[in-house]
Coordinates of C-alpha atoms (C1' of nucleotides) in Angstrom, one line a residue:
Chain A
V1092 CA 15.1 6.7 -15.6
G1093 CA 16.4 3.7 -17.4
P1094 CA 15.7 2.1 -20.7
G1095 CA 12.5 1.1 -22.4
F1096 CA 10.3 4.0 -21.6
E1097 CA 11.3 5.9 -24.8
E1098 CA 8.1 5.3 -26.6
V1099 CA 5.8 6.3 -23.8
H1100 CA 4.3 9.7 -24.0
V1101 CA 5.5 11.9 -21.2
P1102 CA 3.9 15.3 -20.9
I1103 CA 6.1 18.2 -20.1
E1104 CA 6.6 18.1 -16.4
T1105 CA 4.2 20.7 -15.0
P1106 CA 5.8 22.7 -12.2
R1107 CA 5.7 20.5 -9.2
A1108 CA 2.9 21.3 -6.9
K1109 CA 3.8 23.3 -3.8
Y1110 CA 2.7 20.6 -1.4
R1111 CA 4.8 18.1 -3.2
Q1112 CA 7.8 20.3 -3.0
L1113 CA 7.3 20.8 0.7
A1114 CA 6.9 17.1 1.1
D1115 CA 10.2 16.6 -0.7
L1116 CA 11.8 19.1 1.6
L1117 CA 10.6 17.5 4.8
R1118 CA 11.4 14.0 3.5
S1119 CA 15.0 15.1 3.0
A1120 CA 15.1 16.7 6.4
I1121 CA 13.9 13.5 8.0
E1122 CA 16.4 11.4 6.0
T1123 CA 19.3 13.6 7.0
G1124 CA 18.4 13.3 10.6
E1125 CA 17.2 16.9 11.1
Y1126 CA 14.0 15.4 12.5
P1127 CA 15.2 12.2 14.1
P1128 CA 12.9 9.2 14.7
G1129 CA 10.4 9.9 17.4
S1130 CA 10.7 13.7 17.2
L1131 CA 7.9 16.1 16.2
L1132 CA 7.7 17.9 12.9
P1133 CA 6.9 21.6 13.2
S1134 CA 3.2 22.2 13.5
E1135 CA 1.2 22.8 10.3
P1136 CA 0.6 26.5 11.0
E1137 CA 4.4 26.9 11.7
L1138 CA 5.3 25.1 8.4
A1139 CA 2.9 27.3 6.6
Q1140 CA 4.5 30.4 8.0
R1141 CA 8.1 29.2 7.6
Y1142 CA 7.7 28.2 4.0
E1143 CA 5.2 31.0 3.1
V1144 CA 2.4 28.7 2.0
S1145 CA -1.2 28.2 3.2
R1146 CA -2.0 25.8 6.0
D1147 CA -3.7 23.7 3.4
V1148 CA -0.5 23.2 1.6
A1149 CA 1.4 22.3 4.8
H1150 CA -1.4 19.8 5.6
Q1151 CA -1.3 18.2 2.2
A1152 CA 2.5 17.8 2.4
V1153 CA 2.1 16.0 5.7
V1154 CA -0.6 13.8 4.1
V1155 CA 1.9 12.7 1.5
L1156 CA 4.5 11.7 4.1
R1157 CA 1.9 9.9 6.1
G1158 CA 1.0 7.9 3.0
E1159 CA 4.6 6.9 2.7
G1160 CA 4.7 5.8 6.3
L1161 CA 7.4 8.2 7.1
V1162 CA 5.5 10.0 9.8
R1163 CA 2.5 9.3 12.0
V1164 CA 0.1 11.8 13.4
D1165 CA -0.9 12.0 17.1
R1166 CA -4.0 14.2 16.9
G1167 CA -3.8 17.1 19.2
R1168 CA -0.2 16.5 19.8
G1169 CA 1.6 16.7 16.5
T1170 CA 3.3 14.8 13.7
V1171 CA 5.8 12.2 14.8
V1172 CA 8.7 10.8 12.7
R1173 CA 8.4 7.0 12.8
E1174 CA 10.9 5.1 14.8
L1175 CA 11.0 1.6 13.5
P1176 CA 13.3 0.3 10.7
V1177 CA 11.7 -1.9 8.1
L1178 CA 11.1 -5.4 9.3
R1179 CA 11.8 -8.5 7.2
R1180 CA 9.6 -11.5 7.2
N1181 CA 10.8 -14.7 5.6
A1182 CA 7.7 -16.9 5.3
V1183 CA 9.4 -20.1 4.2
I1184 CA 12.1 -20.1 6.9
R1185 CA 9.4 -19.6 9.5
Q1186 CA 7.8 -22.9 8.8
A1187 CA 11.0 -24.7 7.9
T1188 CA 12.8 -24.3 11.2
R1189 CA 10.6 -26.5 13.3
D1190 CA 12.2 -26.1 16.7
Q1191 CA 11.3 -22.4 16.7
G1192 CA 8.7 -22.8 14.1
N1193 CA 6.0 -20.9 15.9
A1194 CA 5.2 -17.4 14.8
R1195 CA 6.4 -16.1 18.1
G1196 CA 9.8 -17.7 17.8
A1197 CA 10.5 -16.5 14.3
F1198 CA 9.2 -13.0 15.1
Q1199 CA 11.4 -12.8 18.2
A1200 CA 14.4 -13.8 16.2
E1201 CA 13.8 -11.2 13.6
L1202 CA 13.4 -8.5 16.1
A1203 CA 16.3 -9.6 18.2
R1204 CA 18.5 -9.2 15.1
L1205 CA 17.4 -5.5 15.1
G1206 CA 17.9 -5.1 18.8
L1207 CA 14.2 -4.9 19.5
E1208 CA 12.0 -6.7 22.0
A1209 CA 9.1 -8.8 20.8
R1210 CA 5.9 -8.8 22.8
S1211 CA 2.7 -10.6 21.9
D1212 CA -0.6 -11.2 23.3
V1213 CA -2.9 -14.1 22.5
T1214 CA -6.7 -14.3 22.8
I1215 CA -8.5 -17.6 22.2
S1216 CA -12.1 -18.1 21.5
E1217 CA -14.5 -20.4 19.8
L1218 CA -16.8 -18.9 17.2
P1219 CA -19.0 -19.9 14.2
A1220 CA -16.8 -19.9 11.1
P1221 CA -17.1 -17.0 8.7
A1222 CA -18.1 -18.1 5.2
D1223 CA -14.7 -17.9 3.5
V1224 CA -12.9 -19.7 6.4
A1225 CA -15.6 -22.4 6.5
N1226 CA -15.2 -22.9 2.8
L1227 CA -11.4 -23.3 3.1
L1228 CA -11.5 -25.5 6.1
D1229 CA -14.2 -27.6 4.3
I1230 CA -16.6 -27.5 7.3
S1231 CA -20.3 -26.6 7.3
L1232 CA -21.2 -23.0 7.4
G1233 CA -21.6 -21.9 11.0
A1234 CA -19.7 -24.8 12.4
T1235 CA -17.5 -23.8 15.3
V1236 CA -13.9 -22.9 14.8
L1237 CA -11.1 -22.3 17.3
V1238 CA -9.8 -18.7 16.9
R1239 CA -6.4 -17.7 18.0
R1240 CA -5.8 -14.0 17.7
R1241 CA -2.4 -12.7 18.3
L1242 CA -1.4 -9.0 18.5
M1243 CA 2.3 -8.4 18.3
W1244 CA 4.5 -5.5 19.2
A1245 CA 8.1 -4.5 18.4
G1246 CA 9.1 -2.7 21.6
E1247 CA 6.3 -0.4 22.2
V1248 CA 5.1 -0.3 18.6
P1249 CA 2.2 -2.5 17.4
V1250 CA 3.2 -4.2 14.2
Q1251 CA 1.1 -7.2 13.4
I1252 CA -2.3 -8.7 13.8
A1253 CA -2.6 -12.5 13.2
T1254 CA -5.9 -14.4 13.3
S1255 CA -5.6 -18.2 13.1
W1256 CA -8.7 -20.3 12.4
L1257 CA -8.7 -24.1 13.3
P1258 CA -11.6 -26.6 13.0
A1259 CA -12.9 -27.0 16.5
E1260 CA -13.5 -30.7 15.6
I1261 CA -9.8 -31.3 15.7
A1262 CA -8.5 -28.5 17.9
A1263 CA -10.9 -28.3 20.8
G1264 CA -9.6 -29.7 24.1
T1265 CA -6.1 -30.1 22.7
P1266 CA -3.1 -27.9 23.5
L1267 CA -4.1 -25.9 20.5
A1268 CA -6.7 -24.3 22.7
E1269 CA -4.2 -23.3 25.3
L1270 CA -2.5 -19.9 25.5
D1271 CA 0.9 -21.4 25.4
T1272 CA 1.2 -24.1 22.7
G1273 CA 4.7 -25.1 23.8
P1274 CA 7.8 -25.8 21.7
G1275 CA 7.3 -25.7 18.0
G1276 CA 4.0 -23.9 18.3
I1277 CA 0.8 -24.9 16.7
Y1278 CA 2.3 -26.7 13.8
S1279 CA 4.1 -29.1 16.1
R1280 CA 0.8 -29.6 18.1
L1281 CA -1.1 -30.3 14.9
A1282 CA 1.6 -32.9 14.0
D1283 CA 1.1 -34.5 17.5
I1284 CA -2.5 -35.2 16.8
G1285 CA -2.0 -36.4 13.3
Y1286 CA -2.7 -33.3 11.3
G1287 CA 0.8 -32.0 10.7
P1288 CA 0.9 -29.5 7.9
S1289 CA 2.9 -30.5 4.8
S1290 CA 2.3 -27.6 2.5
F1291 CA 1.6 -23.9 2.8
T1292 CA 0.1 -21.3 0.5
E1293 CA 0.3 -17.6 1.2
S1294 CA -1.6 -15.0 -0.8
V1295 CA -0.8 -11.4 -0.5
R1296 CA -3.0 -8.4 -1.1
V1297 CA -2.6 -4.7 -0.5
R1298 CA -5.6 -2.7 0.7
P1299 CA -6.5 0.3 2.8
A1300 CA -6.5 -0.4 6.6
E1301 CA -9.9 -1.0 8.1
D1302 CA -10.9 1.4 10.8
Q1303 CA -10.1 -1.0 13.6
E1304 CA -6.8 -2.1 12.1
A1305 CA -5.9 1.5 11.5
R1306 CA -6.4 2.4 15.2
W1307 CA -4.6 -0.6 16.5
L1308 CA -1.6 -0.4 14.1
R1309 CA -1.5 3.4 14.5
V1310 CA -1.9 4.2 10.9
D1311 CA -4.3 6.3 8.9
P1312 CA -7.3 4.7 7.3
E1313 CA -5.8 5.8 4.0
Q1314 CA -2.6 3.9 4.8
R1315 CA -2.2 0.5 3.1
V1316 CA -1.8 -2.8 4.9
L1317 CA -0.5 -6.1 3.7
A1318 CA -3.2 -8.7 4.1
I1319 CA -1.7 -12.1 4.0
Q1320 CA -3.7 -15.3 4.1
R1321 CA -1.7 -18.4 4.9
I1322 CA -3.3 -21.8 4.4
A1323 CA -1.8 -24.9 5.9
R1324 CA -2.6 -28.3 4.4
T1325 CA -1.8 -31.9 5.4
A1326 CA -0.1 -34.3 3.0
E1327 CA -3.7 -35.4 2.1
S1328 CA -4.4 -31.8 1.1
R1329 CA -6.7 -31.2 4.0
C1330 CA -6.7 -27.7 5.1
V1331 CA -6.1 -27.6 8.9
E1332 CA -5.4 -23.9 9.5
V1333 CA -6.3 -20.5 7.9
N1334 CA -4.2 -17.6 9.2
D1335 CA -5.0 -14.0 8.3
I1336 CA -2.1 -11.7 8.9
V1337 CA -2.3 -7.9 8.7
L1338 CA 0.8 -5.7 8.6
A1339 CA 1.3 -2.0 8.0
A1340 CA 2.6 -2.1 4.5
H1341 CA 5.4 0.5 4.8
Q1342 CA 6.9 -1.3 7.7
W1343 CA 7.6 -4.7 6.2
E1344 CA 9.5 -6.5 3.6
L1345 CA 8.2 -10.0 2.7
V1346 CA 10.7 -12.6 1.6
Y1347 CA 10.0 -15.9 -0.2
E1348 CA 12.5 -18.5 -1.3
W1349 CA 12.1 -21.6 -3.3
S1350 CA 14.1 -23.9 -5.5
A1351 CA 13.7 -24.5 -9.2
G1352 CA 12.8 -28.2 -9.1
Q1353 CA 9.9 -27.7 -6.7
Q1354 CA 6.3 -27.8 -7.9
Chain B
V418 CA -15.1 -7.0 14.7
G419 CA -13.8 -10.2 16.1
P420 CA -12.1 -11.3 19.3
G421 CA -8.9 -10.0 20.9
F422 CA -9.4 -6.3 20.5
E423 CA -11.2 -5.9 23.9
E424 CA -8.3 -4.3 25.7
V425 CA -7.6 -1.7 23.0
H426 CA -8.9 1.8 23.6
V427 CA -11.4 2.7 21.0
P428 CA -12.6 6.3 21.2
I429 CA -16.3 7.0 20.6
E430 CA -16.8 6.9 16.9
T431 CA -16.8 10.5 15.8
P432 CA -19.3 11.2 13.1
R433 CA -17.8 10.0 9.8
A434 CA -16.4 12.8 7.7
K435 CA -18.5 13.9 4.8
Y436 CA -16.0 13.0 2.2
R437 CA -15.7 9.5 3.7
Q438 CA -19.5 9.1 3.7
L439 CA -19.6 10.2 0.1
A440 CA -16.7 7.8 -0.8
D441 CA -18.7 5.0 0.9
L442 CA -21.7 5.9 -1.2
L443 CA -19.8 6.0 -4.5
R444 CA -18.0 2.7 -3.6
S445 CA -21.4 1.0 -3.1
A446 CA -22.7 2.5 -6.3
I447 CA -19.7 1.1 -8.2
E448 CA -20.0 -2.3 -6.6
T449 CA -23.6 -2.6 -7.4
G450 CA -23.0 -1.8 -11.0
E451 CA -24.6 1.6 -11.0
Y452 CA -21.3 2.9 -12.4
P453 CA -20.1 -0.1 -14.5
P454 CA -16.4 -0.6 -15.3
G455 CA -15.2 1.9 -17.9
S456 CA -18.0 4.4 -17.2
L457 CA -17.5 7.9 -15.9
L458 CA -18.5 9.1 -12.5
P459 CA -20.4 12.3 -12.3
S460 CA -18.1 15.3 -12.3
E461 CA -17.0 16.7 -9.1
P462 CA -19.1 19.9 -9.3
E463 CA -22.1 17.7 -10.1
L464 CA -21.4 15.4 -7.1
A465 CA -21.1 18.5 -5.0
Q466 CA -24.5 19.7 -6.1
R467 CA -26.2 16.4 -5.9
Y468 CA -25.1 15.6 -2.4
E469 CA -25.1 19.2 -1.2
V470 CA -21.5 19.3 -0.3
S471 CA -18.7 21.6 -1.3
R472 CA -16.6 20.7 -4.3
D473 CA -13.7 20.1 -2.0
V474 CA -15.6 17.3 -0.3
A475 CA -16.5 15.7 -3.6
H476 CA -12.8 16.0 -4.6
Q477 CA -11.6 14.3 -1.4
A478 CA -14.1 11.5 -1.8
V479 CA -12.7 10.8 -5.3
V480 CA -9.2 10.9 -3.9
V481 CA -10.1 8.1 -1.5
L482 CA -11.5 5.9 -4.3
R483 CA -8.4 6.6 -6.4
G484 CA -6.3 5.5 -3.5
E485 CA -8.2 2.2 -3.4
G486 CA -7.6 1.7 -7.1
L487 CA -11.4 1.7 -7.7
V488 CA -11.3 4.6 -10.1
R489 CA -8.8 6.4 -12.3
V490 CA -8.7 10.0 -13.4
D491 CA -8.4 11.0 -17.0
R492 CA -7.5 14.7 -16.6
G493 CA -9.8 16.9 -18.6
R494 CA -12.1 14.0 -19.2
G495 CA -13.4 12.7 -15.9
T496 CA -13.2 10.0 -13.4
V497 CA -13.3 6.5 -14.8
V498 CA -14.3 3.2 -13.1
R499 CA -11.5 0.7 -13.5
E500 CA -12.1 -2.2 -15.8
L501 CA -9.8 -5.0 -14.8
P502 CA -10.4 -7.7 -12.3
V503 CA -7.7 -8.6 -9.8
L504 CA -4.9 -10.5 -11.4
R505 CA -3.2 -13.4 -9.6
R506 CA 0.5 -14.1 -9.8
N507 CA 1.8 -17.4 -8.6
A508 CA 5.6 -16.9 -8.4
V509 CA 6.6 -20.5 -7.7
I510 CA 4.6 -22.1 -10.5
R511 CA 6.0 -19.6 -12.9
Q512 CA 9.5 -20.9 -12.4
A513 CA 8.5 -24.6 -11.9
T514 CA 6.7 -25.2 -15.2
R515 CA 9.8 -24.9 -17.4
D516 CA 8.1 -25.4 -20.8
Q517 CA 6.3 -22.1 -20.3
G518 CA 8.7 -20.9 -17.7
N519 CA 9.2 -17.5 -19.2
A520 CA 7.3 -14.6 -17.7
R521 CA 5.4 -14.1 -20.9
G522 CA 4.1 -17.6 -20.9
A523 CA 2.9 -17.5 -17.3
F524 CA 1.5 -14.1 -17.8
Q525 CA -0.4 -15.1 -20.9
A526 CA -1.8 -18.2 -19.2
E527 CA -3.0 -16.1 -16.3
L528 CA -4.8 -13.6 -18.5
A529 CA -6.2 -16.2 -20.8
R530 CA -7.9 -17.6 -17.8
L531 CA -9.7 -14.3 -17.4
G532 CA -10.5 -13.9 -21.1
L533 CA -7.9 -11.1 -21.6
E534 CA -5.2 -10.8 -24.1
A535 CA -1.6 -10.4 -23.0
R536 CA 0.7 -8.1 -24.9
S537 CA 4.2 -7.2 -24.0
D538 CA 7.0 -5.2 -25.3
V539 CA 10.7 -5.8 -24.7
T540 CA 13.6 -3.4 -24.9
I541 CA 17.2 -4.6 -24.6
S542 CA 20.2 -2.5 -23.8
E543 CA 23.6 -2.7 -22.2
L544 CA 24.4 -0.4 -19.4
P545 CA 26.7 0.1 -16.4
A546 CA 25.2 -1.7 -13.5
P547 CA 23.5 0.3 -10.7
A548 CA 25.2 -0.1 -7.4
D549 CA 22.7 -2.5 -5.8
V550 CA 22.5 -4.7 -8.9
A551 CA 26.3 -4.8 -9.2
N552 CA 26.4 -5.8 -5.6
L553 CA 24.0 -8.6 -6.0
L554 CA 25.5 -9.9 -9.2
D555 CA 28.9 -9.7 -7.6
I556 CA 30.4 -7.7 -10.4
S557 CA 32.5 -4.6 -10.2
L558 CA 30.7 -1.3 -9.9
G559 CA 30.2 0.2 -13.3
A560 CA 30.6 -3.1 -15.1
T561 CA 28.3 -3.6 -18.0
V562 CA 25.0 -5.5 -17.6
L563 CA 22.5 -6.7 -20.1
V564 CA 19.2 -5.0 -19.3
R565 CA 15.9 -6.5 -20.5
R566 CA 13.0 -4.3 -19.8
R567 CA 9.5 -5.6 -20.5
L568 CA 6.3 -3.7 -20.4
M569 CA 3.1 -5.7 -20.2
W570 CA -0.5 -5.0 -20.9
A571 CA -3.7 -6.9 -20.1
G572 CA -5.8 -6.0 -23.2
E573 CA -5.3 -2.2 -23.4
V574 CA -4.4 -1.8 -19.8
P575 CA -0.7 -1.5 -18.8
V576 CA -0.2 -3.7 -15.7
Q577 CA 3.5 -4.6 -15.2
I578 CA 7.0 -3.3 -15.6
A579 CA 9.8 -5.8 -15.3
T580 CA 13.5 -5.0 -15.6
S581 CA 15.9 -7.9 -15.7
W582 CA 19.6 -7.4 -15.2
L583 CA 22.1 -10.1 -16.3
P584 CA 25.9 -9.9 -16.2
A585 CA 27.1 -8.9 -19.7
E586 CA 30.0 -11.3 -19.1
I587 CA 27.8 -14.3 -19.5
A588 CA 24.8 -12.9 -21.5
A589 CA 26.4 -10.8 -24.2
G590 CA 26.2 -12.4 -27.6
T591 CA 23.9 -15.2 -26.5
P592 CA 20.2 -15.6 -27.2
L593 CA 19.7 -13.7 -23.9
A594 CA 20.5 -10.6 -25.8
E595 CA 17.8 -11.3 -28.4
L596 CA 14.3 -10.0 -28.3
D597 CA 12.8 -13.5 -28.5
T598 CA 14.5 -15.9 -26.1
G599 CA 12.7 -18.9 -27.4
P600 CA 11.0 -21.8 -25.6
G601 CA 11.4 -21.7 -21.9
G602 CA 12.5 -18.1 -21.8
I603 CA 15.7 -16.7 -20.3
Y604 CA 16.0 -19.4 -17.6
S605 CA 16.2 -22.1 -20.2
R606 CA 18.8 -20.1 -22.1
L607 CA 20.8 -19.6 -18.9
A608 CA 20.7 -23.4 -18.4
D609 CA 21.9 -23.8 -22.0
I610 CA 25.1 -21.9 -21.3
G611 CA 25.7 -23.5 -17.9
Y612 CA 24.1 -21.0 -15.6
G613 CA 20.8 -22.6 -15.0
P614 CA 19.1 -21.1 -11.9
S615 CA 18.5 -23.5 -9.1
S616 CA 17.0 -21.2 -6.5
F617 CA 14.9 -18.1 -6.4
T618 CA 14.3 -15.4 -3.8
E619 CA 11.6 -12.7 -4.1
S620 CA 11.4 -9.8 -1.7
V621 CA 8.2 -7.7 -1.8
R622 CA 7.9 -4.1 -0.8
V623 CA 5.0 -1.7 -1.0
R624 CA 5.8 1.9 -1.9
P625 CA 4.3 5.0 -3.6
A626 CA 4.6 4.9 -7.4
E627 CA 7.5 6.9 -8.8
D628 CA 6.4 9.6 -11.3
Q629 CA 7.4 7.6 -14.3
E630 CA 5.8 4.4 -13.1
A631 CA 2.7 6.3 -12.2
R632 CA 2.3 7.7 -15.7
W633 CA 3.0 4.4 -17.4
L634 CA 0.8 2.3 -15.1
R635 CA -1.9 5.0 -15.2
V636 CA -2.0 5.5 -11.4
D637 CA -1.6 8.4 -9.1
P638 CA 1.8 9.2 -7.7
E639 CA 0.1 8.6 -4.3
Q640 CA -1.0 5.1 -5.4
R641 CA 1.0 2.2 -4.1
V642 CA 2.9 -0.3 -6.2
L643 CA 4.2 -3.7 -5.3
A644 CA 8.0 -3.6 -5.9
I645 CA 9.2 -7.2 -6.2
Q646 CA 12.9 -8.1 -6.5
R647 CA 13.5 -11.6 -7.8
I648 CA 17.0 -13.0 -7.5
A649 CA 18.0 -16.2 -9.4
R650 CA 21.0 -18.2 -8.3
T651 CA 22.8 -21.2 -9.6
A652 CA 23.3 -24.3 -7.5
E653 CA 26.7 -22.8 -6.5
S654 CA 24.7 -19.8 -5.2
R655 CA 26.0 -17.5 -7.9
C656 CA 23.5 -14.8 -8.7
V657 CA 22.8 -14.8 -12.4
E658 CA 19.8 -12.5 -12.7
V659 CA 18.2 -9.7 -10.8
N660 CA 14.6 -8.9 -11.8
D661 CA 12.8 -5.8 -10.6
I662 CA 9.0 -6.1 -11.1
V663 CA 6.6 -3.2 -10.5
L664 CA 2.8 -3.8 -10.2
A665 CA 0.0 -1.5 -9.4
A666 CA -0.8 -2.8 -5.9
H667 CA -4.6 -2.7 -6.1
Q668 CA -4.6 -4.9 -9.2
W669 CA -2.7 -7.9 -8.1
E670 CA -2.8 -10.8 -5.7
L671 CA 0.6 -12.5 -5.1
V672 CA 0.6 -16.2 -4.4
Y673 CA 3.5 -18.3 -2.9
E674 CA 3.5 -22.0 -2.2
W675 CA 5.9 -24.2 -0.5
S676 CA 6.2 -27.5 1.4
A677 CA 7.0 -28.0 5.0
G678 CA 10.2 -30.0 4.6
Q679 CA 11.9 -27.5 2.4
Q680 CA 14.6 -25.2 3.7
Chain C
dT308 C1' -11.6 18.1 37.6
dC309 C1' -12.0 22.0 34.9
dT310 C1' -10.0 25.4 31.7
dT311 C1' -7.2 26.9 28.1
dA312 C1' -3.9 26.7 24.5
dT313 C1' -2.1 24.0 20.9
dT314 C1' -2.5 20.7 17.1
dT315 C1' -4.6 18.2 13.6
dG316 C1' -9.2 17.1 10.8
dT317 C1' -12.7 18.8 8.1
dT318 C1' -15.6 21.9 5.5
dC319 C1' -16.9 25.9 2.8
dG320 C1' -16.0 29.5 -0.5
dT321 C1' -13.3 31.3 -4.1
dA322 C1' -9.9 31.6 -7.6
dT323 C1' -6.6 30.1 -11.0
dG324 C1' -4.0 26.7 -13.8
dT325 C1' -3.8 22.7 -17.0
dA326 C1' -5.5 19.0 -19.9
dT327 C1' -9.0 17.2 -22.8
dT328 C1' -13.0 17.4 -25.7
Chain D
dG1494 C1' -11.4 29.0 -29.4
dA1495 C1' -14.8 27.6 -25.9
dA1496 C1' -16.5 24.6 -22.6
dT1497 C1' -15.7 21.0 -19.3
dA1498 C1' -12.9 18.4 -16.1
dC1499 C1' -9.7 17.8 -12.6
dA1500 C1' -5.4 20.0 -9.7
dT1501 C1' -3.9 23.2 -6.7
dA1502 C1' -3.9 27.1 -3.7
dC1503 C1' -5.5 30.7 -0.3
dG1504 C1' -8.3 32.1 3.5
dA1505 C1' -11.5 31.4 7.2
dA1506 C1' -13.9 28.8 10.5
dC1507 C1' -15.2 25.2 13.6
dA1508 C1' -14.6 20.4 15.6
dA1509 C1' -11.9 17.0 18.1
dA1510 C1' -7.9 15.3 20.6
dT1511 C1' -4.2 16.3 23.5
dA1512 C1' -1.3 18.7 26.8
dA1513 C1' -0.4 21.9 30.4
dG1514 C1' -1.9 24.3 34.1

DNA sequence: TCTTATTTGTTCGTATGTATT
DNA sequence: GAATACATACGAACAAATAAG
């Protein structure tokens, strides 16, 4: 419990709801390896029978575990224990180590550490800028931007959606519009053409997954995602890239480091 | 929708479940101000009657909105539309501006910007260190640590729980053990006694609220919190403080800034 | 390809318990 | 104490997705 809560009113703990008790049971069973990663939980009717509760209670218990990201449901098949460990993302180091400073490199390194294979898939297009992106990039509403969307997998598991927006004015016709941006990634290519980023800002929000994200990341619509917006600026404070990153919240730990003197 | 999803299999959109449709309806009504912040939604039986659905559907719809942090339930009273805007927390600036570098100062400034009053409440105790904290502080398991727990409110709304752990060996008997740590807060006091922090690491996780957190932050146990662990180190890399911060996830935006050169 | 069984998703109806007003 | 509100539970039924044949 810990100190400092003394003065808070705590009502007598009402007997824990059955579906919570069952969720606790199943959680322990998963953690002790009774249901190993990738295996199926007993079906809801079977849980109901085994623990002498209604199917509704069994269902609600599974809903709790899904919310925690402990299991995932394949409809028509069953409830699967998730296989991946928590992934760590260090935003500062990603940008600092220039020679592998592209997202792919940092991502690969992180997964290699865990014995997993990184796979990613890039799509490039040119589109009119959405309002918020246009605003940040300081271009006129509707002006064209280069869009790089990258989907990333850890092994066979989809884990990240990243959408990068660059002003077409500076990116069109450069290696930034190519699938492979070469060593150092897009930040090195931006530097090549005189727009090397000098500072970064990330803002982090937690929200429910949108339908499409939920399907692609294989999570419930009720599941939360981390929505990170990274903004890269030149030394003159010109914004040269906006990057929207979406991660399944249960699957990631975000790490930020800085030193005291820094402003 | 956006580019890059083309190759993903998207099943025909099954008709949206009634409880989701109702949740969409209520969400719009809240956003357009039909149910202003602080007001009560119609009761579940009334929603059921008005929209010709079962009470179960009305209940599930409210569950969705609760998960999003849009409403909060006062049991026995009704469902309340939340009052607070999203709060922004800039971790780097908090530590950088030394003269108001204590959490209280930064927190107050942020709330003042929104026209809200900050209130906080500190409890100090000395306890044996939990295993993970002892490990980080590099002290023996069970050694005593100074614990500063701060509960913070924005106006009347509880918004943050922060628990700071300091080695008793360096903190006991110093101003660090006082309720008011004076100008600059604990980091200035650490500097005074030769343990000024020089670098910080924050790691961010999203998880369901524990029961006690849920009660105190007035969220559901199913609701997610941001669990931030900040570690402060001296120039010699000695860890001098571990700070566990818990925030209701829907209520906060985390901001981190850094420059490209930095390691 | 079609059929059937299995599994989860959703809805309705009903009932009871607990907290607040 | 009574009325109202949400929380939980049981039972039944049908829909949708998947797997096995």
